[in-house]
Amino acid sequence: MSKPTQIAEQKETRRKLSHLFASFKQSKCQIRPHLFLTGTSGSGKSYLVNEIADELGLGFVEINAAQLTVEGVSGNSLSKALVPLKNSGGRATIVFVDEFDKLLVGNTGDATYSRSGVQDEFLKCLESDHISIFGDYGKYVNIRADNLLFVFAGAFNNEEILSLEDLAERGLRNEFLGRVGVLISTIPISLETILAAIPQSSLLESYLELNPKITKKDAVKGIAEIVTPLHEKHALGMRLITTATHQYFMEQVL
């Protein structure tokens, strides 16, 4: 789905991220303002970071922290998740760590050990000039880490995070506070913004090509009628348009 380049609710967040990423690039990675990006689900965290990185010609790698395990434990370790960096060509890269909040929520037993261990492995990436990632034939290879800028993102159960102290209370290690000192938050996308974006949806255009008897005006109206009640129940942001568009055209067939 295509989204408007400038979403009103994202304007200030975009300005801050653009400034930090530009400083990172223009300083040739001497300035690396690793940051936390918080905000409700669907408020555009991944989309914004990816788009700005693309605009600035920076590499972009996204990993999901909720799926990570400590090295040596069965699963997707950080050294495996960062394998796409081998294809970055050595250029400055933004590493977007989605659902980082899942590593901070308190728990007991092995879950706590695993989450703490993954935090340790991220700290190694922040502190080192080179990191080891999983290579061919089960061997590890060293790649540069001094040209990586990490963005640790999370919805935190859609709670408002106002300071680094808020993150510390949720289990953020003190070592992180010393190395990731920037906190930026997105704000929820309003219903008005979502409704205004429906006519610009590429998914809508694709459906209309397959259903020439349905006018765009009728489709936009029908999708809007589905979006409105969903917006009150679910914090999905712009993703609501995709969900509602599929539902609308499915009902037309039935």
CSV table of C-alpha atoms in Angstrom, one decimal:
chain,number,residue,atom,x,y,z
A,1,MET,CA,0.0,0.0,0.0
A,2,SER,CA,1.3,3.4,-0.9
A,3,LYS,CA,1.3,6.0,1.9
A,4,PRO,CA,1.4,9.8,1.6
A,5,THR,CA,5.0,11.0,1.8
A,6,GLN,CA,4.1,13.5,4.6
A,7,ILE,CA,1.8,12.2,7.3
A,8,ALA,CA,0.9,15.0,9.7
A,9,GLU,CA,1.4,12.9,12.8
A,10,GLN,CA,4.8,11.9,11.6
A,11,LYS,CA,6.2,15.3,10.7
A,12,GLU,CA,8.1,16.0,13.9
A,13,THR,CA,9.4,12.4,14.3
A,14,ARG,CA,10.5,12.5,10.6
A,15,ARG,CA,12.4,15.8,11.2
A,16,LYS,CA,14.3,14.4,14.2
A,17,LEU,CA,15.2,11.1,12.5
A,18,SER,CA,16.3,12.8,9.3
A,19,HIS,CA,18.6,15.0,11.3
A,20,LEU,CA,20.2,12.1,13.2
A,21,PHE,CA,20.6,9.9,10.1
A,22,ALA,CA,22.0,12.8,8.1
A,23,SER,CA,24.6,13.5,10.8
A,24,PHE,CA,25.5,9.8,10.8
A,25,LYS,CA,26.0,9.8,7.0
A,26,GLN,CA,27.7,13.2,6.7
A,27,SER,CA,30.2,12.5,9.4
A,28,LYS,CA,31.1,9.2,7.7
A,29,CYS,CA,29.8,7.3,10.7
A,30,GLN,CA,31.9,9.2,13.2
A,31,ILE,CA,28.6,10.4,14.7
A,32,ARG,CA,26.5,7.4,15.6
A,33,PRO,CA,23.4,8.4,17.6
A,34,HIS,CA,22.0,5.0,18.4
A,35,LEU,CA,18.4,5.6,19.5
A,36,PHE,CA,15.2,4.1,21.0
A,37,LEU,CA,12.1,4.7,18.9
A,38,THR,CA,8.9,4.1,20.8
A,39,GLY,CA,5.2,4.5,19.8
A,40,THR,CA,2.0,2.6,19.4
A,41,SER,CA,1.6,-0.2,16.9
A,42,GLY,CA,0.8,1.1,13.4
A,43,SER,CA,2.3,4.6,14.1
A,44,GLY,CA,4.9,4.1,11.3
A,45,LYS,CA,8.1,3.3,13.1
A,46,SER,CA,9.6,0.8,10.6
A,47,TYR,CA,8.1,2.7,7.7
A,48,LEU,CA,9.7,6.0,8.7
A,49,VAL,CA,13.1,4.6,9.4
A,50,ASN,CA,13.2,2.6,6.1
A,51,GLU,CA,11.9,5.5,4.0
A,52,ILE,CA,14.4,8.0,5.5
A,53,ALA,CA,17.3,5.6,5.1
A,54,ASP,CA,16.3,5.1,1.5
A,55,GLU,CA,16.1,8.8,0.9
A,56,LEU,CA,19.7,9.3,2.3
A,57,GLY,CA,21.1,6.3,0.5
A,58,LEU,CA,21.8,4.4,3.7
A,59,GLY,CA,21.5,0.6,4.0
A,60,PHE,CA,18.6,-0.8,5.9
A,61,VAL,CA,18.4,-4.1,7.8
A,62,GLU,CA,15.4,-5.0,9.9
A,63,ILE,CA,15.5,-7.8,12.6
A,64,ASN,CA,12.9,-8.9,15.1
A,65,ALA,CA,14.2,-8.9,18.7
A,66,ALA,CA,11.3,-11.0,20.0
A,67,GLN,CA,12.5,-13.9,17.9
A,68,LEU,CA,16.1,-13.8,19.1
A,69,THR,CA,17.8,-16.2,21.5
A,70,VAL,CA,21.2,-16.1,23.1
A,71,GLU,CA,24.2,-17.5,21.1
A,72,GLY,CA,24.4,-21.2,21.5
A,73,VAL,CA,20.7,-21.7,22.1
A,74,SER,CA,18.6,-23.2,19.4
A,75,GLY,CA,16.8,-20.5,17.4
A,76,ASN,CA,17.7,-17.3,15.6
A,77,SER,CA,20.7,-15.7,17.4
A,78,LEU,CA,21.8,-12.2,16.7
A,79,SER,CA,24.8,-13.4,14.7
A,80,LYS,CA,22.3,-15.2,12.3
A,81,ALA,CA,19.8,-12.3,12.2
A,82,LEU,CA,22.6,-9.9,11.1
A,83,VAL,CA,23.6,-12.1,8.1
A,84,PRO,CA,22.1,-9.6,5.6
A,85,LEU,CA,24.8,-7.1,6.6
A,86,LYS,CA,27.2,-9.2,4.4
A,87,ASN,CA,25.3,-7.8,1.4
A,88,SER,CA,25.6,-4.2,2.5
A,89,GLY,CA,28.8,-3.6,0.6
A,90,GLY,CA,30.4,-1.9,3.6
A,91,ARG,CA,28.2,1.2,3.3
A,92,ALA,CA,26.7,3.0,6.3
A,93,THR,CA,23.6,1.0,7.5
A,94,ILE,CA,20.7,1.5,9.7
A,95,VAL,CA,19.9,-1.6,11.8
A,96,PHE,CA,16.2,-1.4,12.8
A,97,VAL,CA,15.6,-3.7,15.8
A,98,ASP,CA,11.8,-4.2,16.0
A,99,GLU,CA,10.0,-5.4,19.1
A,100,PHE,CA,13.0,-4.5,21.3
A,101,ASP,CA,10.6,-4.0,24.2
A,102,LYS,CA,10.1,-7.8,24.3
A,103,LEU,CA,13.7,-8.0,25.7
A,104,LEU,CA,12.9,-5.6,28.5
A,105,VAL,CA,9.7,-7.0,30.0
A,106,GLY,CA,10.3,-8.8,33.3
A,107,ASN,CA,10.0,-12.6,33.5
A,108,THR,CA,11.4,-15.5,35.3
A,109,GLY,CA,13.7,-18.5,34.7
A,110,ASP,CA,15.2,-19.2,31.3
A,111,ALA,CA,13.2,-16.4,29.6
A,112,THR,CA,14.9,-13.8,31.8
A,113,TYR,CA,18.3,-15.3,31.1
A,114,SER,CA,17.7,-15.4,27.4
A,115,ARG,CA,16.5,-11.8,27.2
A,116,SER,CA,19.4,-10.5,29.3
A,117,GLY,CA,21.8,-12.5,27.2
A,118,VAL,CA,20.4,-11.0,24.0
A,119,GLN,CA,20.9,-7.5,25.5
A,120,ASP,CA,24.5,-8.4,26.2
A,121,GLU,CA,25.0,-9.4,22.5
A,122,PHE,CA,23.5,-6.1,21.3
A,123,LEU,CA,25.9,-4.3,23.7
A,124,LYS,CA,28.9,-6.1,22.0
A,125,CYS,CA,27.7,-4.7,18.7
A,126,LEU,CA,27.5,-1.2,20.1
A,127,GLU,CA,30.9,-1.4,21.7
A,128,SER,CA,32.9,-3.1,19.0
A,129,ASP,CA,34.4,-2.0,15.7
A,130,HIS,CA,33.8,-5.5,14.3
A,131,ILE,CA,31.3,-8.2,15.0
A,132,SER,CA,31.0,-11.9,14.2
A,133,ILE,CA,28.1,-13.1,12.1
A,134,PHE,CA,27.1,-16.5,10.9
A,135,GLY,CA,28.7,-17.3,7.6
A,136,ASP,CA,28.8,-20.1,5.1
A,137,TYR,CA,29.4,-23.7,6.1
A,138,GLY,CA,28.6,-22.8,9.8
A,139,LYS,CA,31.7,-20.7,10.1
A,140,TYR,CA,31.7,-17.1,11.6
A,141,VAL,CA,33.0,-14.1,9.7
A,142,ASN,CA,34.0,-10.7,11.0
A,143,ILE,CA,32.3,-7.6,9.5
A,144,ARG,CA,32.6,-3.9,10.3
A,145,ALA,CA,30.3,-2.6,13.0
A,146,ASP,CA,31.6,1.0,13.2
A,147,ASN,CA,29.4,1.9,10.2
A,148,LEU,CA,26.1,0.7,11.8
A,149,LEU,CA,23.5,2.9,13.5
A,150,PHE,CA,21.0,0.9,15.7
A,151,VAL,CA,17.4,1.9,16.1
A,152,PHE,CA,15.8,-0.1,18.9
A,153,ALA,CA,12.0,0.1,18.4
A,154,GLY,CA,9.0,-1.1,20.3
A,155,ALA,CA,5.4,-0.4,21.1
A,156,PHE,CA,5.7,-1.2,24.8
A,157,ASN,CA,2.1,-2.4,25.0
A,158,ASN,CA,1.1,1.0,23.5
A,159,GLU,CA,2.1,2.7,26.8
A,160,GLU,CA,3.5,6.2,26.6
A,161,ILE,CA,7.3,6.2,27.1
A,162,LEU,CA,8.6,9.7,28.0
A,163,SER,CA,12.1,9.2,29.2
A,164,LEU,CA,15.1,6.8,29.4
A,165,GLU,CA,14.2,6.3,33.0
A,166,ASP,CA,10.9,4.8,31.9
A,167,LEU,CA,12.8,2.3,29.9
A,168,ALA,CA,15.1,1.5,32.8
A,169,GLU,CA,12.0,0.7,34.9
A,170,ARG,CA,11.0,-1.8,32.3
A,171,GLY,CA,14.3,-3.7,32.4
A,172,LEU,CA,16.7,-1.7,30.2
A,173,ARG,CA,20.2,-2.3,31.4
A,174,ASN,CA,22.3,0.6,32.6
A,175,GLU,CA,24.9,-0.3,30.0
A,176,PHE,CA,22.4,0.5,27.3
A,177,LEU,CA,21.6,3.9,28.9
A,178,GLY,CA,25.2,4.8,28.5
A,179,ARG,CA,25.4,3.9,24.8
A,180,VAL,CA,22.0,4.7,23.5
A,181,GLY,CA,21.1,8.1,24.8
A,182,VAL,CA,18.4,9.3,22.4
A,183,LEU,CA,14.7,8.6,22.8
A,184,ILE,CA,12.2,9.5,20.0
A,185,SER,CA,8.5,8.7,20.0
A,186,THR,CA,5.9,8.5,17.3
A,187,ILE,CA,2.3,9.4,17.9
A,188,PRO,CA,-0.8,7.5,16.9
A,189,ILE,CA,-2.2,8.1,13.4
A,190,SER,CA,-5.6,9.7,13.5
A,191,LEU,CA,-8.7,8.3,11.9
A,192,GLU,CA,-8.9,11.5,9.7
A,193,THR,CA,-5.4,10.8,8.3
A,194,ILE,CA,-6.1,7.2,7.6
A,195,LEU,CA,-9.4,8.0,5.8
A,196,ALA,CA,-7.6,10.6,3.7
A,197,ALA,CA,-5.0,8.1,2.6
A,198,ILE,CA,-7.5,5.5,1.3
A,199,PRO,CA,-7.7,6.9,-2.2
A,200,GLN,CA,-3.9,6.8,-2.5
A,201,SER,CA,-3.8,3.0,-1.7
A,202,SER,CA,-2.0,1.0,-4.4
A,203,LEU,CA,-3.8,-2.1,-3.1
A,204,LEU,CA,-7.1,-0.3,-3.9
A,205,GLU,CA,-5.9,0.4,-7.4
A,206,SER,CA,-5.0,-3.2,-8.0
A,207,TYR,CA,-8.4,-4.4,-6.8
A,208,LEU,CA,-10.2,-1.8,-9.0
A,209,GLU,CA,-8.3,-3.1,-12.1
A,210,LEU,CA,-9.7,-6.6,-11.4
A,211,ASN,CA,-13.2,-5.2,-10.6
A,212,PRO,CA,-14.0,-2.6,-13.3
A,213,LYS,CA,-17.7,-2.5,-12.4
A,214,ILE,CA,-16.8,-1.1,-9.0
A,215,THR,CA,-16.2,2.7,-9.0
A,216,LYS,CA,-13.4,4.1,-7.0
A,217,LYS,CA,-15.8,6.4,-5.2
A,218,ASP,CA,-17.9,3.5,-4.0
A,219,ALA,CA,-14.9,1.5,-3.0
A,220,VAL,CA,-13.4,4.4,-1.0
A,221,LYS,CA,-16.7,4.9,0.8
A,222,GLY,CA,-17.1,1.2,1.6
A,223,ILE,CA,-13.5,0.9,2.8
A,224,ALA,CA,-14.0,3.9,5.0
A,225,GLU,CA,-17.1,2.4,6.6
A,226,ILE,CA,-15.0,-0.7,7.5
A,227,VAL,CA,-12.0,1.3,8.8
A,228,THR,CA,-13.9,3.6,11.2
A,229,PRO,CA,-15.1,1.0,13.7
A,230,LEU,CA,-11.8,-1.0,13.4
A,231,HIS,CA,-9.9,2.1,14.3
A,232,GLU,CA,-11.8,2.4,17.6
A,233,LYS,CA,-10.9,-1.2,18.6
A,234,HIS,CA,-7.4,-1.8,17.1
A,235,ALA,CA,-4.2,0.3,17.1
A,236,LEU,CA,-3.2,-0.7,13.6
A,237,GLY,CA,-2.6,2.7,12.1
A,238,MET,CA,-2.2,2.8,8.3
A,239,ARG,CA,-2.3,-1.0,8.2
A,240,LEU,CA,-6.0,-0.6,8.7
A,241,ILE,CA,-6.4,0.4,5.1
A,242,THR,CA,-4.9,-2.9,3.9
A,243,THR,CA,-7.2,-4.9,6.2
A,244,ALA,CA,-10.3,-3.0,5.3
A,245,THR,CA,-9.6,-3.1,1.5
A,246,HIS,CA,-9.3,-6.9,1.5
A,247,GLN,CA,-12.5,-7.2,3.5
A,248,TYR,CA,-14.4,-4.8,1.2
A,249,PHE,CA,-13.5,-6.6,-2.0
A,250,MET,CA,-14.1,-10.0,-0.5
A,251,GLU,CA,-17.7,-8.9,0.4
A,252,GLN,CA,-18.2,-7.7,-3.2
A,253,VAL,CA,-17.4,-11.1,-4.5
A,254,LEU,CA,-19.6,-12.8,-2.0
